[in-house]
Amino acid sequence: MSLFQLIATVLSLAAVFSYINYRFLKLPITIGVMLLSLLFSLALILLSQFGVDFEARAESILKQIDFDDTLMHGLLSFLLFAGALHVNINDLREQKWVIATLATLGVMSSTFITGTAAYYLLNFLGIEISYIYALIFGALISPTDPIAVLGILKLVGAPKTLETKIAGESLFNDGVGVVVFIVLVGIATSGTDITAGQVVGLFATEAIGGVMYGLGLGFIGYWMLKTIDNYQVEVLITLGLVTGGYALAEVLHLSAPIAVVVAGLMIGNHGRIFAMSDNTRKRLDNFWELIDEILNAVLFLLIGLEVIILSFTGKYLIAGLILIAVVLISRMISIGIPIQIMKKFRTFTPYVISIMTWGGLRGGISVALALSLPNVPEREPILFVTYCIVVFSIVVQGLTVKKVLKLAEKH
């Protein structure tokens, strides 16, 4: 199948599932498309049991789509920029210490808690896994997914301060999570000891370097936008900023997700106020909103279809169901302790820990990182368990977070 035919197939399925969801299911588009693609995948698997072997054809098509490469080196740059574009930087600045703490210490502590629990549970169930790969699983499942989180936040109507905390944390903690993941995979595959100094150095280069690079990128984009008034050219500048800036960050071994978020915040705030006419602002917003909706539909379609390539066993399913609860408890502990400490110095929304625990959705980034693992025995159980957690997170948590918020408001 040619590249054009591959893109045509994915976009056509996304369009059909979006239509069915809008007409009949009435769910948020990302959740509806993912559910329909999941049902579509399960139907293909079921048909293969009756000799209608569409599953093999679908699997061969999916193998042509490198999910890790498609998301981490393609869709993610556009989706993060589109999300950051509408986050108020002044609100973010007021919550900077909360966001920084949860996005760093929160992710690292969750990695350790989840990884340790997964190590003992999986080995108890007879699924052999080394401790380093259990920690790798903890690292890829700990960050909340900004794409899933921002999509749901549009619908739930959370208090502004709480929305800023959740959105800000999700925008930055995936960058931190990816850095932790890279460090741990490096330790697992290199076979040599890595010193604490090397870990700190890599983290500083990737994360702090990503912030500084993003600021420079955002300033260049802001200056270019300010010196002209032509919305077609200005939209093209933002596209170049996202794609070129993200690609160069990867070449420089800086955190590309963090860089594009920082650049998006600059363009979405200072750029929108001081560098754009009303016409450009409106056109730019419409363009990036459309990009966001289309790519979200494509991403969640692919998440649903990926079930076709999973290796299914009863042990994996039991592990997945138990680890759903483990990940939620780990999330509650890793954000709960820092928030309880910070409550001595600042005010928080009532039931903030419960809401942030249930509203911390996992999504495509976790699946992409799991798919990027080397071909080791631990890869299959990690991928299956990750998929279970992501599907539960998007469908169950995504559909009920609004009810949790309203329940908290009543009390």
XYZ file of C-alpha atoms in Angstrom:
411
model
C 0.000 0.000 0.000
C 1.388 3.419 -0.985
C 1.793 6.281 1.487
C -1.140 8.127 -0.095
C -3.394 5.063 0.143
C -2.366 4.619 3.797
C -3.210 8.243 4.657
C -6.456 8.001 2.652
C -7.512 4.865 4.575
C -6.829 6.416 7.983
C -8.544 9.728 7.175
C -11.552 7.962 5.616
C -12.038 5.758 8.694
C -11.650 8.783 10.977
C -14.274 10.666 8.950
C -16.759 7.751 8.965
C -16.336 7.090 12.710
C -16.609 10.807 13.500
C -19.872 10.946 11.547
C -21.319 7.869 13.284
C -20.319 9.257 16.667
C -21.837 12.680 15.969
C -25.095 11.222 14.622
C -25.679 8.370 17.045
C -23.301 8.103 20.027
C -23.049 11.830 20.877
C -19.774 11.232 22.779
C -16.775 13.589 22.817
C -15.182 13.077 19.397
C -11.924 11.539 20.637
C -13.661 9.022 22.896
C -16.317 8.199 20.295
C -13.787 7.638 17.494
C -11.568 5.483 19.721
C -14.514 3.352 20.884
C -15.711 2.793 17.318
C -12.222 1.923 16.065
C -11.826 -0.457 19.016
C -15.137 -2.171 18.142
C -14.077 -2.257 14.482
C -10.799 -3.953 15.457
C -12.553 -6.488 17.697
C -15.012 -7.256 14.855
C -12.083 -7.992 12.499
C -10.510 -10.281 15.116
C -13.851 -12.075 15.587
C -14.374 -12.492 11.835
C -10.944 -14.090 11.532
C -12.180 -16.875 13.840
C -14.808 -17.712 11.193
C -12.317 -17.818 8.324
C -12.893 -14.254 7.069
C -9.309 -13.122 7.374
C -9.573 -9.333 7.277
C -7.473 -9.213 10.463
C -4.271 -10.279 8.685
C -4.762 -7.569 6.061
C -5.488 -4.952 8.724
C -2.434 -6.056 10.719
C -0.179 -5.735 7.655
C -1.523 -2.202 7.057
C -1.015 -1.220 10.704
C 2.562 -2.493 10.633
C 3.220 0.038 7.875
C 2.199 2.761 10.358
C 4.935 3.165 12.946
C 2.732 4.453 15.790
C 5.710 5.596 17.857
C 7.205 7.480 14.913
C 3.827 8.854 13.766
C 2.975 10.287 17.182
C 6.305 11.167 18.802
C 7.893 12.546 15.618
C 4.806 13.848 13.850
C 1.379 14.399 15.382
C 2.658 15.354 18.844
C 4.302 18.596 17.720
C 1.037 19.917 16.200
C -1.174 18.754 19.078
C 1.045 20.187 21.823
C 1.350 23.535 20.046
C -2.421 23.707 19.463
C -3.023 22.921 23.148
C -0.483 25.433 24.468
C -1.791 28.160 22.153
C -4.884 28.709 24.313
C -3.388 28.371 27.797
C -3.153 31.691 29.648
C 0.482 32.250 30.588
C -0.425 34.547 33.494
C -2.595 31.816 35.040
C 0.238 29.375 34.439
C 2.745 31.705 36.133
C 0.583 31.882 39.259
C 0.622 28.079 39.490
C 4.248 27.598 38.361
C 5.552 25.969 41.549
C 2.625 23.578 41.786
C 2.973 22.608 38.109
C 6.777 22.269 38.324
C 6.556 20.080 41.431
C 3.871 17.773 40.041
C 5.529 17.532 36.613
C 8.925 16.526 38.065
C 8.751 15.005 41.548
C 5.245 13.708 40.841
C 6.323 11.839 37.687
C 9.504 10.467 39.271
C 7.788 9.226 42.445
C 4.941 7.716 40.401
C 7.512 5.947 38.191
C 9.083 4.323 41.254
C 5.784 3.393 42.980
C 4.123 2.016 39.823
C 7.265 0.256 38.616
C 7.907 -1.452 41.946
C 4.280 -2.600 42.254
C 4.291 -3.861 38.652
C 7.521 -5.804 39.240
C 6.088 -7.784 42.155
C 2.626 -8.227 40.619
C 3.761 -9.398 37.175
C 6.303 -11.852 38.592
C 3.668 -13.136 41.039
C 1.369 -13.827 38.068
C 4.156 -15.737 36.315
C 4.991 -12.950 33.851
C 8.756 -12.569 34.105
C 9.970 -8.988 34.099
C 13.214 -7.426 35.307
C 13.087 -4.521 37.747
C 14.548 -2.051 35.253
C 11.791 -2.836 32.718
C 9.171 -2.554 35.461
C 10.526 0.952 36.132
C 10.410 1.666 32.389
C 6.727 0.721 32.469
C 6.296 3.090 35.439
C 7.962 5.892 33.460
C 5.834 5.513 30.328
C 2.515 5.216 32.204
C 3.078 7.936 34.854
C 2.784 11.127 32.737
C -0.738 12.304 32.011
C -1.422 12.786 28.313
C -1.884 16.474 27.404
C -3.837 15.620 24.275
C -6.430 13.544 26.134
C -6.499 15.885 29.151
C -6.932 19.125 27.169
C -9.658 17.538 25.053
C -11.669 16.620 28.157
C -10.982 19.935 29.952
C -12.800 21.753 27.156
C -15.979 19.933 28.166
C -15.976 19.641 31.966
C -16.052 23.277 33.088
C -13.537 22.967 35.949
C -12.683 26.008 38.120
C -10.037 28.145 36.413
C -7.238 27.536 38.942
C -7.843 23.781 38.856
C -7.997 23.763 35.062
C -4.664 25.621 34.916
C -3.015 23.104 37.260
C -4.273 20.091 35.309
C -3.513 21.590 31.870
C -0.104 22.943 32.900
C 0.968 19.701 34.541
C -0.125 17.610 31.553
C 1.671 19.895 29.082
C 4.996 19.583 30.905
C 4.982 16.192 32.620
C 4.968 14.222 29.376
C 8.270 15.913 28.447
C 9.694 14.961 31.849
C 8.275 11.429 31.548
C 9.893 10.952 28.132
C 13.283 12.032 29.560
C 12.954 9.558 32.482
C 11.910 6.861 29.981
C 14.952 7.542 27.767
C 17.316 7.382 30.765
C 15.884 4.061 31.969
C 15.858 2.462 28.493
C 19.488 3.596 28.125
C 20.366 1.820 31.372
C 18.465 -1.321 30.317
C 20.003 -1.596 26.838
C 23.552 -0.315 27.396
C 24.581 -3.002 29.860
C 26.807 -0.497 31.642
C 26.298 1.441 34.823
C 25.107 5.029 34.451
C 26.091 7.416 37.227
C 23.721 9.795 39.006
C 25.701 12.667 37.511
C 25.048 11.409 33.979
C 21.318 11.082 34.725
C 21.134 14.626 36.138
C 23.164 15.924 33.184
C 20.871 14.277 30.643
C 17.779 15.528 32.461
C 19.161 19.088 32.593
C 20.107 19.017 28.917
C 16.784 17.616 27.743
C 14.336 19.414 30.040
C 16.005 22.737 30.932
C 17.610 22.933 27.487
C 14.178 22.327 25.969
C 12.704 25.262 27.920
C 15.500 27.646 26.862
C 15.320 26.493 23.250
C 11.522 26.888 23.287
C 11.855 30.457 24.564
C 14.264 31.275 21.724
C 12.006 29.606 19.193
C 8.971 31.475 20.514
C 10.794 34.816 20.401
C 11.862 34.306 16.764
C 8.281 33.395 15.827
C 6.913 36.384 17.762
C 9.341 38.791 16.026
C 8.444 37.439 12.571
C 4.701 37.695 13.256
C 5.059 41.239 14.596
C 6.827 42.539 11.491
C 4.085 41.551 9.007
C 0.285 41.570 8.722
C -0.756 38.793 6.364
C -2.634 35.888 7.904
C -1.625 33.347 5.220
C 2.074 34.001 5.841
C 1.565 34.110 9.624
C -0.184 30.731 9.653
C 2.697 29.359 7.561
C 5.195 30.796 10.066
C 3.511 28.939 12.940
C 3.578 25.709 10.891
C 7.295 26.169 10.217
C 7.878 26.984 13.883
C 6.188 23.761 14.989
C 7.632 21.340 12.442
C 11.106 22.837 11.985
C 11.492 23.714 15.670
C 10.459 20.234 16.822
C 12.737 18.485 14.310
C 15.756 20.647 15.232
C 15.170 20.042 18.961
C 15.392 16.286 18.314
C 18.633 16.734 16.381
C 20.069 18.794 19.276
C 18.895 16.147 21.808
C 16.659 18.610 23.622
C 13.136 17.870 24.834
C 11.117 18.651 21.704
C 7.726 18.342 23.498
C 8.750 20.856 26.199
C 10.236 23.193 23.563
C 7.100 23.282 21.412
C 4.884 23.823 24.486
C 6.982 26.825 25.587
C 6.950 28.257 22.049
C 3.189 27.720 21.845
C 2.658 29.558 25.143
C 4.666 32.544 23.850
C 2.848 32.721 20.518
C -0.535 32.115 22.160
C -0.076 34.934 24.672
C 2.407 37.671 23.693
C 2.064 36.837 19.998
C -1.733 36.963 20.023
C -1.845 40.259 21.951
C 1.039 42.230 20.435
C 1.894 40.649 17.061
C -1.437 39.888 15.359
C -4.340 41.818 13.928
C -7.887 40.740 14.873
C -8.266 39.108 11.447
C -5.035 37.101 11.816
C -5.896 36.085 15.375
C -9.281 34.747 14.269
C -7.878 32.919 11.236
C -4.977 31.448 13.225
C -7.291 30.218 15.986
C -9.647 28.604 13.461
C -6.741 26.942 11.644
C -5.156 25.417 14.740
C -8.514 24.387 16.184
C -9.226 22.478 12.961
C -5.756 20.888 12.955
C -6.287 19.889 16.600
C -9.670 18.244 15.929
C -8.544 16.366 12.797
C -5.295 15.033 14.276
C -6.999 14.089 17.541
C -9.525 12.029 15.563
C -6.686 10.333 13.650
C -4.672 9.658 16.820
C -7.546 8.090 18.754
C -8.553 6.081 15.687
C -5.042 4.602 15.614
C -5.150 3.864 19.355
C -8.340 1.863 18.822
C -6.902 -0.012 15.841
C -3.669 -0.953 17.632
C -5.559 -3.678 19.561
C -5.188 -5.832 16.435
C -1.430 -6.214 16.978
C -1.596 -7.040 20.713
C -0.716 -10.461 22.096
C -3.599 -11.534 24.321
C -3.390 -13.926 27.286
C -5.462 -14.352 30.440
C -2.472 -13.447 32.638
C -1.935 -10.200 30.741
C -5.605 -9.271 31.139
C -5.561 -9.911 34.906
C -2.358 -7.870 35.217
C -3.879 -5.053 33.181
C -7.027 -4.875 35.307
C -5.090 -4.855 38.594
C -2.563 -2.300 37.342
C -5.369 0.094 36.400
C -6.029 0.416 40.133
C -2.295 0.510 40.925
C -1.710 3.409 38.522
C -4.614 5.387 40.014
C -3.365 4.799 43.590
C 0.171 5.722 42.537
C -1.143 8.911 40.914
C -3.048 9.797 44.096
C 0.053 9.311 46.270
C 2.512 11.062 43.942
C 0.396 14.215 43.629
C -1.338 13.958 47.013
C 1.771 14.204 49.206
C 3.218 17.296 47.426
C -0.192 19.020 47.403
C -0.718 18.333 51.121
C 2.687 19.896 51.843
C 1.972 22.901 49.583
C -1.412 23.439 51.268
C 0.510 24.971 54.173
C 1.623 27.801 51.870
C -1.228 28.238 49.385
C -4.939 27.599 48.850
C -6.212 24.721 46.705
C -9.615 23.895 45.238
C -11.573 21.466 47.487
C -11.078 17.796 46.542
C -8.196 18.796 44.262
C -6.351 15.489 44.803
C -9.385 13.363 43.908
C -10.162 15.430 40.816
C -6.545 15.495 39.576
C -6.211 11.758 40.218
C -9.311 10.858 38.204
C -8.695 13.610 35.621
C -5.102 12.503 34.956
C -5.798 10.662 31.710
C -3.281 8.464 29.935
C -3.272 8.375 26.142
C -1.334 7.931 22.938
C 2.042 8.958 24.341
C 2.094 5.962 26.710
C 1.151 3.591 23.864
C 3.794 5.122 21.582
C 6.529 4.749 24.205
C 5.522 1.126 24.861
C 5.660 0.399 21.110
C 9.133 1.975 20.918
C 10.601 -0.565 23.359
C 13.272 -2.906 21.972
C 12.234 -6.445 21.065
C 12.755 -7.984 24.510
C 10.516 -10.527 26.348
C 9.122 -7.753 28.580
C 7.800 -5.756 25.608
C 4.583 -7.763 25.019
C 3.205 -7.690 28.589
C 4.162 -4.007 28.991
C 2.404 -3.110 25.733
C -0.763 -5.054 26.608
C -0.994 -3.661 30.155
C -0.327 -0.125 28.894
C -3.122 -0.509 26.351
C -5.593 -1.683 29.039
C -4.782 1.326 31.230
C -5.023 3.804 28.341
C -8.394 2.480 27.135
C -9.812 2.539 30.687
C -8.407 6.019 31.246
C -9.859 7.542 28.086
C -13.222 5.779 28.103
C -14.120 5.387 31.793
C -12.256 8.306 33.382
C -12.811 10.572 30.375
C -16.574 10.028 30.408
C -16.976 10.339 34.187
C -14.550 13.132 35.174
C -17.309 15.718 34.777
C -19.500 13.775 37.217
C -16.605 13.527 39.680
C -16.129 17.296 39.441
C -19.836 17.980 40.073
C -19.864 15.525 42.980
C -16.906 17.344 44.532
C -18.623 20.729 44.060
C -21.728 19.469 45.960
C -19.585 18.551 48.955
